Short mmCIF file of C-alpha atoms (C1' of nucleotides) in Angstrom, two decimals:
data_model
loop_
_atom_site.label_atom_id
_atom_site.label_comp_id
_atom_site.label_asym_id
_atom_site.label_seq_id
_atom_site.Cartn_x
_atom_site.Cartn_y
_atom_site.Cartn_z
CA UNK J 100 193.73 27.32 46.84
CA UNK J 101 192.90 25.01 49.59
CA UNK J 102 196.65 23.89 49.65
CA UNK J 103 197.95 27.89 50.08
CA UNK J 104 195.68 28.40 53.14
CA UNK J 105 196.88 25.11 54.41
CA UNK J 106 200.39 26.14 54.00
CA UNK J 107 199.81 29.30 55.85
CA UNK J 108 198.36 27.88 58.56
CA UNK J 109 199.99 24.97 59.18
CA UNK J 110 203.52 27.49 58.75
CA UNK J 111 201.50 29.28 61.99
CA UNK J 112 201.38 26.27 63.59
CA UNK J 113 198.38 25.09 63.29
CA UNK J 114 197.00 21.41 62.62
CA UNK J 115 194.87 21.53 59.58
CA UNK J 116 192.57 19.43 58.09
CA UNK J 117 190.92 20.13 54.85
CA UNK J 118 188.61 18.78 52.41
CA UNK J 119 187.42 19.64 49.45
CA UNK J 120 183.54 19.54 49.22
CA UNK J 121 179.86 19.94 51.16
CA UNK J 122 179.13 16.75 52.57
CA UNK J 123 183.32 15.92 53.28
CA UNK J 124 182.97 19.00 55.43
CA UNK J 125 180.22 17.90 57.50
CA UNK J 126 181.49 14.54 58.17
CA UNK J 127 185.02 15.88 59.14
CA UNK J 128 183.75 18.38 61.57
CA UNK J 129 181.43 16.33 63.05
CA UNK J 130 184.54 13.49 63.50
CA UNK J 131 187.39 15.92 64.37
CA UNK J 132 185.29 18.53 65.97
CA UNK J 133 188.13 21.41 65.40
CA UNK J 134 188.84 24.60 66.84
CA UNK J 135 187.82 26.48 64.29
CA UNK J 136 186.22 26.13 60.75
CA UNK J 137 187.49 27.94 57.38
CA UNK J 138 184.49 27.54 54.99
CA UNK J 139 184.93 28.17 51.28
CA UNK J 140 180.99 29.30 50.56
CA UNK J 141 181.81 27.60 46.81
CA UNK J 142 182.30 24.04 47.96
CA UNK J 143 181.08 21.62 45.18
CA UNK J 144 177.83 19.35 46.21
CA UNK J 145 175.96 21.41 48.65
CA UNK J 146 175.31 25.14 49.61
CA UNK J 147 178.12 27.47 51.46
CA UNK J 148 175.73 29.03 53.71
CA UNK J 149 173.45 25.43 54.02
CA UNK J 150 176.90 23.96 55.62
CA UNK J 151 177.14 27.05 57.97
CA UNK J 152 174.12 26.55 59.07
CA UNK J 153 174.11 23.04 59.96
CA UNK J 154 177.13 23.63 61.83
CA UNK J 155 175.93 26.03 64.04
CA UNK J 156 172.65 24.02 64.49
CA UNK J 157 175.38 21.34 66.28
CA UNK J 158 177.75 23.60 67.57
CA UNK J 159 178.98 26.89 68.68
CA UNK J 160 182.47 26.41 67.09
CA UNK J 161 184.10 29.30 65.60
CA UNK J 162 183.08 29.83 61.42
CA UNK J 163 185.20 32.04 59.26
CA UNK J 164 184.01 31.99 55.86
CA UNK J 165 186.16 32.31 53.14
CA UNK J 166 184.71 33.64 49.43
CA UNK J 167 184.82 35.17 46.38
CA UNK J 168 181.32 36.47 46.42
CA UNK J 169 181.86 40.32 47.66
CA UNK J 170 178.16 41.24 47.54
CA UNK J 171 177.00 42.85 50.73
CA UNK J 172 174.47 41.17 51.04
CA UNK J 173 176.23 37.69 50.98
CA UNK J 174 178.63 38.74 54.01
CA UNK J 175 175.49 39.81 56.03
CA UNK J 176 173.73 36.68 55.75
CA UNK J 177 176.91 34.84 56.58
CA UNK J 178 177.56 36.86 59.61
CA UNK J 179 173.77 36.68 60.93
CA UNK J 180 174.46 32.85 60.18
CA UNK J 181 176.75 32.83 63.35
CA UNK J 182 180.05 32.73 60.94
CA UNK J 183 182.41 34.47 63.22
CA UNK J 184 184.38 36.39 59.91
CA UNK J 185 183.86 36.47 56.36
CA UNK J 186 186.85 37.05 54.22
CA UNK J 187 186.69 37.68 50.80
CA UNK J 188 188.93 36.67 47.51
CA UNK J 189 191.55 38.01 47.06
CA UNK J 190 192.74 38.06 50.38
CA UNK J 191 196.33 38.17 52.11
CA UNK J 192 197.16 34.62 53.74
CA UNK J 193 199.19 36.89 56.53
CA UNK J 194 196.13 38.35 57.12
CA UNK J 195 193.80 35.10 57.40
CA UNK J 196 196.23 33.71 59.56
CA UNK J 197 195.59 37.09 61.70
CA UNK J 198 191.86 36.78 61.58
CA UNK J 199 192.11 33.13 62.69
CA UNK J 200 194.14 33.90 65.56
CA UNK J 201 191.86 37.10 66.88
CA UNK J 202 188.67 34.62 66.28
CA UNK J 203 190.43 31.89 68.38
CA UNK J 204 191.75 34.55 70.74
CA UNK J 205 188.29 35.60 71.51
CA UNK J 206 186.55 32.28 71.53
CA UNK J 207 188.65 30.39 73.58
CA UNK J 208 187.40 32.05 76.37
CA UNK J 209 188.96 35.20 76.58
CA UNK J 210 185.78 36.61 77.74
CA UNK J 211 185.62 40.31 77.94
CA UNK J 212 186.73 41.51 81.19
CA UNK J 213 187.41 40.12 84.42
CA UNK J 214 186.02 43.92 85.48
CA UNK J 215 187.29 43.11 89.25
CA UNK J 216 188.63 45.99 91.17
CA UNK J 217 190.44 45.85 94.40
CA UNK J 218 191.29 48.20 97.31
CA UNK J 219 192.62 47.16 100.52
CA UNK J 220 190.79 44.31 101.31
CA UNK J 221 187.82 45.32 99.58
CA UNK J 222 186.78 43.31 96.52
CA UNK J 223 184.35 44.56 93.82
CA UNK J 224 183.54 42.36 91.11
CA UNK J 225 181.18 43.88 88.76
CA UNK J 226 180.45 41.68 86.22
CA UNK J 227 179.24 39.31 89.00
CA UNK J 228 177.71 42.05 91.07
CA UNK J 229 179.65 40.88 94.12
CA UNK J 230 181.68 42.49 96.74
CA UNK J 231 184.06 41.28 99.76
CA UNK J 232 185.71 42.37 102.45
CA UNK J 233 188.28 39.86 103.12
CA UNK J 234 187.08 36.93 101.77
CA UNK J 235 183.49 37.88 103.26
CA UNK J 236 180.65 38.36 100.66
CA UNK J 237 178.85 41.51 101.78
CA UNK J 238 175.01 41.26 100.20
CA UNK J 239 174.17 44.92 98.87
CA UNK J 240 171.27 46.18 97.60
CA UNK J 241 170.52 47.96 93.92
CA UNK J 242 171.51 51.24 95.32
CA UNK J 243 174.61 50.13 97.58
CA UNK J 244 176.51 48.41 94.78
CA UNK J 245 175.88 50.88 92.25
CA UNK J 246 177.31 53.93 94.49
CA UNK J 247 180.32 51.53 95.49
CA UNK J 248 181.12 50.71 91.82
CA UNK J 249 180.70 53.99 91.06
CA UNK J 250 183.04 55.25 93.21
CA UNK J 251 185.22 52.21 92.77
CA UNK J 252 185.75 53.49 89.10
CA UNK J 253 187.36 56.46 89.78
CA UNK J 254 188.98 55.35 93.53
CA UNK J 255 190.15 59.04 95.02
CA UNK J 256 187.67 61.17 92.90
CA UNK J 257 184.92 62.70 94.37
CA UNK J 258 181.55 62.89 94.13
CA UNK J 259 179.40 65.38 94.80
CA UNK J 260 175.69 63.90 95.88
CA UNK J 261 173.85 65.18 92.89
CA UNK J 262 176.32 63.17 90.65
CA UNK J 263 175.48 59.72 92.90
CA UNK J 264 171.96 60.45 92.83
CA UNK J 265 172.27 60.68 89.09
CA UNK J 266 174.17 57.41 88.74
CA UNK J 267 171.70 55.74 91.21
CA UNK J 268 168.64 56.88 89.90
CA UNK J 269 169.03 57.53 86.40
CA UNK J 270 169.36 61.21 84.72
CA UNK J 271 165.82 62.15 85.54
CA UNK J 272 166.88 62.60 88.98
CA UNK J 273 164.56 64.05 91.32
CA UNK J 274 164.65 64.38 95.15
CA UNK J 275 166.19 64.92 98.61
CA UNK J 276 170.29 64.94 98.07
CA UNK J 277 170.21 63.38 101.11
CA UNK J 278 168.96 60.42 100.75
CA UNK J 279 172.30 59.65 99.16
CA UNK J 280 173.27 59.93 102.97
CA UNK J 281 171.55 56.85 103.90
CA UNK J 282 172.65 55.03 101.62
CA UNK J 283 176.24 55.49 102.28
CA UNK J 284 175.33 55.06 106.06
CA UNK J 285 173.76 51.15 104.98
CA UNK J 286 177.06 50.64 103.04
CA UNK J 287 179.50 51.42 105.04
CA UNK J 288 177.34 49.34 108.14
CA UNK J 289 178.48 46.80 105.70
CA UNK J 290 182.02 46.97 104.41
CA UNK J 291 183.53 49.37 107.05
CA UNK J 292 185.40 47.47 110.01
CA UNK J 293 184.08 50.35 111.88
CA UNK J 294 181.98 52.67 110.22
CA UNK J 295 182.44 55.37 112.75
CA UNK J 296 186.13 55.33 111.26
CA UNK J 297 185.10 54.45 107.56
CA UNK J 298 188.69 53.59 105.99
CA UNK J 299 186.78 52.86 102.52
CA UNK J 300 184.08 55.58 102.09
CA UNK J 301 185.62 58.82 102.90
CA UNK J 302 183.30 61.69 103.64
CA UNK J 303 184.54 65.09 101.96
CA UNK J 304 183.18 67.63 103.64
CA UNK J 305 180.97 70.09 102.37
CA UNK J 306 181.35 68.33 98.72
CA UNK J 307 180.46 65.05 99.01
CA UNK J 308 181.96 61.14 99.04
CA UNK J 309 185.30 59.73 97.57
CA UNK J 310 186.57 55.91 97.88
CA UNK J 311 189.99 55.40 99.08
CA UNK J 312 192.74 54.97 96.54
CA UNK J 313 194.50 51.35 96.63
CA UNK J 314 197.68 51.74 97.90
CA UNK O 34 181.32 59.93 59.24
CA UNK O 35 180.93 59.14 62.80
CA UNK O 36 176.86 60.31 62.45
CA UNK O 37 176.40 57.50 59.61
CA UNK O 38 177.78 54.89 62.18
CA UNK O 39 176.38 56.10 65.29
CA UNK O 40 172.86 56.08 63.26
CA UNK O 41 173.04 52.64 61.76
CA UNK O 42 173.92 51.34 65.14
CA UNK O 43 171.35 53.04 66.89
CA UNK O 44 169.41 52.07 64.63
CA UNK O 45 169.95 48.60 65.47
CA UNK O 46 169.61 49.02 68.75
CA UNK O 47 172.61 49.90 70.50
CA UNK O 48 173.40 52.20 72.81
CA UNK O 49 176.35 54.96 71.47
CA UNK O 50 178.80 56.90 72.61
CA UNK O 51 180.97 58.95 69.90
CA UNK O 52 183.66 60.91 70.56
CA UNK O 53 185.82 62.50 67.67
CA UNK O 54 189.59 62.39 68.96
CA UNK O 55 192.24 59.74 70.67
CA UNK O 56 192.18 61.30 73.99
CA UNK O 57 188.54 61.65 74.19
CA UNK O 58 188.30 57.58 73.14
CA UNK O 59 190.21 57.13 75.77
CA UNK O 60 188.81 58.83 78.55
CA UNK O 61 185.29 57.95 77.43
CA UNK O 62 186.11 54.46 77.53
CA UNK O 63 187.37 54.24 80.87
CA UNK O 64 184.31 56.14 82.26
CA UNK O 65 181.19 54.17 80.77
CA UNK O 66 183.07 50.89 79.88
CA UNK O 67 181.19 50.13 77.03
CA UNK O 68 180.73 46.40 75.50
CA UNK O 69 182.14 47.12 72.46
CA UNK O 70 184.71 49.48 70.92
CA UNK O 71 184.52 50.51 67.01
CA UNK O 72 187.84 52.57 66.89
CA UNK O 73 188.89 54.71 63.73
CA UNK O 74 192.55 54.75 62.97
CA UNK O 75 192.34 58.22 61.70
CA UNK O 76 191.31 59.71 64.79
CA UNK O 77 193.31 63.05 65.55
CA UNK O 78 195.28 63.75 68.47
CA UNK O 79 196.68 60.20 68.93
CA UNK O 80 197.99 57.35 66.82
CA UNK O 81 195.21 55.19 66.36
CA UNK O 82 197.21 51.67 67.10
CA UNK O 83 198.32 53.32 70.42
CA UNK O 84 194.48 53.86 71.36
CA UNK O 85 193.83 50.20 70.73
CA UNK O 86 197.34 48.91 72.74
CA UNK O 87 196.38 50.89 75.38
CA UNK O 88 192.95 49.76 75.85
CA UNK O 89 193.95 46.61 75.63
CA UNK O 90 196.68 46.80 77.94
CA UNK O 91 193.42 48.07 80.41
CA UNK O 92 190.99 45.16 79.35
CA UNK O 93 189.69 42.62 77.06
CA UNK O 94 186.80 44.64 75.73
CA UNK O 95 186.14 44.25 71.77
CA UNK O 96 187.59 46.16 69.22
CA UNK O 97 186.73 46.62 66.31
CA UNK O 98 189.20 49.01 63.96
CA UNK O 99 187.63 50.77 60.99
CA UNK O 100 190.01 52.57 59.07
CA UNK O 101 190.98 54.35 55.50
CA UNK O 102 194.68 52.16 55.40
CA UNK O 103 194.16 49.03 53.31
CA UNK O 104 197.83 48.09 53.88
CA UNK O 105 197.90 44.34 54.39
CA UNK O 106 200.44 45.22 57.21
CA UNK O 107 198.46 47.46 58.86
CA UNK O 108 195.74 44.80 58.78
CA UNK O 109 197.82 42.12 60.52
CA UNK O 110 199.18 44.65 62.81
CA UNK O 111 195.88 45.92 63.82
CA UNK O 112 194.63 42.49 64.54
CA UNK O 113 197.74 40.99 66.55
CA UNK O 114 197.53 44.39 69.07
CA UNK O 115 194.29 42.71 69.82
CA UNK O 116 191.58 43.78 67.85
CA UNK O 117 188.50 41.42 67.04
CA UNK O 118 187.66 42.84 63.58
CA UNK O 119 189.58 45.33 60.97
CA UNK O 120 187.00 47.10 58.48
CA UNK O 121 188.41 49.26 55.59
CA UNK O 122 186.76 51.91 54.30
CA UNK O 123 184.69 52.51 52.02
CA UNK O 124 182.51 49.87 53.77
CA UNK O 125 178.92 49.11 53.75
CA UNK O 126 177.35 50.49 57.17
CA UNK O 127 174.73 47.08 57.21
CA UNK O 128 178.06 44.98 57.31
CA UNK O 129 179.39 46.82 60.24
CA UNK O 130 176.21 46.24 61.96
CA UNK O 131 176.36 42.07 61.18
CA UNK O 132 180.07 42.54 62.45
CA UNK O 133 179.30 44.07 65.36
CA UNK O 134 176.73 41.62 66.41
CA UNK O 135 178.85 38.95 65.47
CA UNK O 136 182.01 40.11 67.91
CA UNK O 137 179.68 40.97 70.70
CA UNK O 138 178.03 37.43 70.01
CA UNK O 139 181.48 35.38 70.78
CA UNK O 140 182.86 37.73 73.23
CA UNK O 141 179.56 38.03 74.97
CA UNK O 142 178.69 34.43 75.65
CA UNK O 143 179.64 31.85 73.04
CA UNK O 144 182.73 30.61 74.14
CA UNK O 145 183.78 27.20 72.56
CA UNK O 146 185.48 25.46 75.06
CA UNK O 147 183.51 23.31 77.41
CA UNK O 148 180.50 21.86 75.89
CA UNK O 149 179.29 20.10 79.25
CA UNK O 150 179.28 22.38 81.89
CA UNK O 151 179.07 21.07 85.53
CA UNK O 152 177.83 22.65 88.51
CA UNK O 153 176.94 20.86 91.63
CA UNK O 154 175.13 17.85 90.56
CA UNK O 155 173.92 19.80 87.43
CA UNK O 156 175.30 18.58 84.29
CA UNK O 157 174.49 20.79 81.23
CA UNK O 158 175.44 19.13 77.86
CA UNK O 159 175.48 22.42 75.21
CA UNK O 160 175.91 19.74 72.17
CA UNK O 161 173.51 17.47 72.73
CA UNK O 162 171.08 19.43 74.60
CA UNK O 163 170.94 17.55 77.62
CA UNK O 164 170.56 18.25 80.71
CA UNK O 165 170.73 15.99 84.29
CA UNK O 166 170.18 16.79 87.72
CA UNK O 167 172.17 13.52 89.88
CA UNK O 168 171.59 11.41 86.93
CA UNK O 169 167.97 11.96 86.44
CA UNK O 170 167.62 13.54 82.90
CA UNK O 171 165.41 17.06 82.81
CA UNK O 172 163.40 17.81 79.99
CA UNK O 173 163.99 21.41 79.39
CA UNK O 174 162.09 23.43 76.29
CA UNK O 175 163.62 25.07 73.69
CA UNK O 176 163.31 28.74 75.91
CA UNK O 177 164.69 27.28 79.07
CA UNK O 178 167.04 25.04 77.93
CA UNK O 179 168.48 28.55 75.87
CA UNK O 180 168.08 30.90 79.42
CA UNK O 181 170.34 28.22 81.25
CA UNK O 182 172.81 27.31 78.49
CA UNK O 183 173.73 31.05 78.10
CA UNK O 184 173.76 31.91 82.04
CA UNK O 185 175.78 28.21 82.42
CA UNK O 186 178.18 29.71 79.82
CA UNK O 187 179.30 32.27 82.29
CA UNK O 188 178.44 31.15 85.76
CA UNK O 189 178.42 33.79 88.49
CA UNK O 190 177.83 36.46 85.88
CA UNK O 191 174.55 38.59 86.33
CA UNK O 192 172.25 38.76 83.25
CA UNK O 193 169.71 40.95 83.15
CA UNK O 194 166.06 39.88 81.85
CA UNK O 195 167.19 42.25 78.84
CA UNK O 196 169.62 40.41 78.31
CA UNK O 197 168.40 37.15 78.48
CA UNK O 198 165.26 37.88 76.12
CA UNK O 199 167.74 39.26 73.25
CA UNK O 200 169.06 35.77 73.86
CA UNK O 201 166.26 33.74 73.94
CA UNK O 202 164.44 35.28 70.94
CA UNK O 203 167.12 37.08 69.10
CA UNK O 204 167.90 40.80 68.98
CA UNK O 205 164.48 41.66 67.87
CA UNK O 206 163.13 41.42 70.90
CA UNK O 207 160.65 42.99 71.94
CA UNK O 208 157.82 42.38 74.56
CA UNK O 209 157.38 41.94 78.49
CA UNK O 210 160.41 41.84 80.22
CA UNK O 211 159.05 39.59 82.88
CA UNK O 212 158.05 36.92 80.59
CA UNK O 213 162.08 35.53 81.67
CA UNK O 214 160.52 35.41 85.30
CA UNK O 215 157.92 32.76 84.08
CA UNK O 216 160.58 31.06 81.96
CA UNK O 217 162.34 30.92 85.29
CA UNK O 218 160.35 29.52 87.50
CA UNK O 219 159.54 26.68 85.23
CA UNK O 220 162.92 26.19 84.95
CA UNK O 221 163.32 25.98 88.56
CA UNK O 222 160.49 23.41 89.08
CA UNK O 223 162.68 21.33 86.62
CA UNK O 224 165.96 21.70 87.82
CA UNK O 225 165.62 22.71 91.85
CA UNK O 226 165.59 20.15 94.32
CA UNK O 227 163.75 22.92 96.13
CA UNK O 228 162.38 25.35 94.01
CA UNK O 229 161.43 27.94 97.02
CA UNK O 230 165.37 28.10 98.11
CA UNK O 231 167.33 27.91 94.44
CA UNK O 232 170.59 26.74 94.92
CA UNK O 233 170.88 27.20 91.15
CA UNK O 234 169.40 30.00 89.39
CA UNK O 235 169.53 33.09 91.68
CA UNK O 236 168.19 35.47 91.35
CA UNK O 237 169.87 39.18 91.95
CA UNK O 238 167.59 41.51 93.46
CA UNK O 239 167.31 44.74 91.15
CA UNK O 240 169.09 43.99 87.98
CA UNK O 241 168.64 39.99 86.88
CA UNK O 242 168.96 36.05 87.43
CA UNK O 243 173.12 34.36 87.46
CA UNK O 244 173.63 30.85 87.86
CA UNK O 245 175.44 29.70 90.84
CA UNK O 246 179.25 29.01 90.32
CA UNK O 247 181.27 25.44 90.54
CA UNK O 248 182.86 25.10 93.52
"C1'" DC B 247 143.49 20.28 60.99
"C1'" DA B 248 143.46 19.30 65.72
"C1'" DA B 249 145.75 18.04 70.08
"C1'" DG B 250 149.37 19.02 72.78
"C1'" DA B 251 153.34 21.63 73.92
"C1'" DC B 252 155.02 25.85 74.63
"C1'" DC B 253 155.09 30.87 75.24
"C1'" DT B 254 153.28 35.31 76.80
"C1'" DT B 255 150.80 38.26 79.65
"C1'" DC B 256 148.48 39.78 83.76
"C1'" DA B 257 147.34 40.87 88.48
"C1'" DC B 258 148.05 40.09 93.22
"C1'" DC B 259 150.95 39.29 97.30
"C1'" DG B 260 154.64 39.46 100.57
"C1'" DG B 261 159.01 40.87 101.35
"C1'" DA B 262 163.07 43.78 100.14
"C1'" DT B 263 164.47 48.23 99.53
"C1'" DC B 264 164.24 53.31 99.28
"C1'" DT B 265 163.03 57.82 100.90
"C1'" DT B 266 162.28 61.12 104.18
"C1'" DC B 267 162.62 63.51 108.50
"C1'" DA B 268 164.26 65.24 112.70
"C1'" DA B 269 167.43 64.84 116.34
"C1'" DA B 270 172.19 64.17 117.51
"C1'" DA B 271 176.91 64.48 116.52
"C1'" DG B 272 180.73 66.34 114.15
"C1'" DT B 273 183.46 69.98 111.52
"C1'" DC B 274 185.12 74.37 110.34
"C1'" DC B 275 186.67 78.89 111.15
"C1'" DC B 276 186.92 83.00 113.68
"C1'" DG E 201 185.11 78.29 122.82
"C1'" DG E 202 181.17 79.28 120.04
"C1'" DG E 203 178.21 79.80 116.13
"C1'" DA E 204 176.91 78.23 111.70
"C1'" DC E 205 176.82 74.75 108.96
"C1'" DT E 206 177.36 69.76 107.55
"C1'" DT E 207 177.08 64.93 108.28
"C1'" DT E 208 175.37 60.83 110.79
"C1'" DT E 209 171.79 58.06 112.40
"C1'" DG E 210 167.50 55.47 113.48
"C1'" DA E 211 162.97 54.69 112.46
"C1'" DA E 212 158.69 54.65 109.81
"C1'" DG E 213 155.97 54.84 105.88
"C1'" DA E 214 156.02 54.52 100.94
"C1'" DT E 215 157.57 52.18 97.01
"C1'" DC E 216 159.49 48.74 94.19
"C1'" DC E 217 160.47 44.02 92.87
"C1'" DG E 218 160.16 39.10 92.16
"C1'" DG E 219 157.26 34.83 92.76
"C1'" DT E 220 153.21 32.79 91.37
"C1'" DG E 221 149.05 30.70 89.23
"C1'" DA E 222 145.93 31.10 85.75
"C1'" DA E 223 144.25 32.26 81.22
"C1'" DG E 224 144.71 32.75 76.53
"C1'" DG E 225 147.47 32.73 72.39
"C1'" DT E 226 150.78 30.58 69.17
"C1'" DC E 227 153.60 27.12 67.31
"C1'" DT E 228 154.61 22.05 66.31
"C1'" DT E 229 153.65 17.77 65.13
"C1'" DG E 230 151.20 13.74 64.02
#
DNA sequence: CAAGACCTTCACCGGATCTTCAAAAGTCCC
DNA sequence: GGGACTTTTGAAGATCCGGTGAAGGTCTTG
């Protein structure tokens, strides 16, 4: 068994190291620290789910366990353990080589989005919550980022007041469409070159706002 | 189907959107940008492995596929276009759940790579637990220690207290939100040379704390 | 089991931000 | 060019938010 999976993944190119019980584990992960862990839960000399837990304890390294026990409630407890997969016997090698290469994929830092948008030489990160015009960080508050990014996510649509309002303020909305005015006024003060001529924030007339489309 | 996993999820505490065709996924996607995507292959209107190449193509946001084809090719195939998981049905709707927490868990924060993150002259050893400021070693609790390590893991990115309390005492959470703030300014007594002007742990008016970025 | 460490909650304060209003300026269409 | 309507703008008062210190509760550890 151990020798197949080795196969597999050393065919994918992988370097492998394997051992064949509890406490062998332990010491080779502490002394190699790898990339990523297969753990059989039926290791001879010490509990599956004991050596998970250690692990994690030391280290955030990626866990996918490998077992013959199917029982629900064995693949919950390993997941909740912070194993990052649980595979069960039988299983295709093709496929643990798959699963090993989206858990990898993920954890070595693809993080989930850079979420950055860009138009002209306006910069709206919104992960970060930061925005610049040029390289300039503009400081917004609440209210002026979240009616930028909110027109930043659809550049070109427009929206009519009562939708910003709604975005702004939550659903339960309630109050003066205009007020949406003033904001846009502070905004573009802020990231308009000259926000008599606003090249970003385009008013549409008797609708509402847009953002400019990159070019 | 889609009401058993929209209620388990719920359940757990997520927030869902469920839409019942390809081009719906699709547009749905691109308007609330979710964290996390649990796509069925099955979906009508649109191949199902086109949905997930074309998300993907968009951004790096999870996917997890949950589908009626058992094919071992279908499998790999899934997973190589870039999905995180691959559930076949029938499947158990707690197991989803543990899945779901446990993509969201690596793509949310836990990267492997660095284990001593650097900013400034703030050294933060994830490993061993340390942390120095210069090279005067901090004493940190278990809380604080936890609220920097996971803003440290993506510095620049905005957490909200939320966010940091599901970290801090798992997804259970439940409580005062503001009980980060006190975490926080602890932390900052500990780790600020000046703890009225961070030049660390900022905070972001509205929404959260972020630590500040290497230069 | 008791001391100490740690965590949670609360209420108050000052400052940041939001809302509202009315006047001024602009736009549209005939 | 003019009327009706819409948007812009500045300022002021109201509101919201984060920092803080203290008090009490809970967990750990010897």
């Amino acid at each position: 068994m151990r020798q197949v999976v080795r196969a597999y993944l050393e065919q994918a190119g992988f370097r492998v190291i394997a051992v064949g019980d509890g406490p062998s584990a332990l010491h080779a992960f502490r002394r190699e620290r790898p990339d990523l862990i297969v753990l059989d839960l039926m290791l001879p000399g010490m509990d599956g789910f004991e050596i998970c837990r250690t692990i994690r304890r030391e280290s955030g390294v990626p866990i996918i366990i490998l077992t013959a026990r199917v029982e629900e409630e064995d693949r919950v407890v390993g997941l909740e353990l912070g194993a990052d997969d649980y595979i069960t016997k039988p299983f295709s090698p093709r496929e643990l080589v798959a699963r090993v290469r989206a858990v990898l994929r993920r954890a070595q830092g693809e993080v989930t989005a850079p979420a950055v948008i860009r138009i002209g030489d306006l910069t709206i990160d919104l992960d970060r919550r930061e925005v610049r015009v040029g390289d300039r960080e503009v400081h917004l508050t609440p209210t002026e980022f979240e009616l930028l990014a909110t027109m930043a996510r659809h550049p070109g649509r427009v929206f009519t007041r009562l939708q910003l309002l709604e975005r702004v303020q939550g659903v339960a909305y309630e109050g003066y469409e205009r007020t949406i005015d003033a904001h846009i006024k502070n905004l573009r003060q802020k990231i308009e070159p000259d926000p008599k001529n606003p090249q970003y924030v385009l008013t549409v007339y008797g609708v509402g706002y847009k953002l400019r489309e990159a070019e």
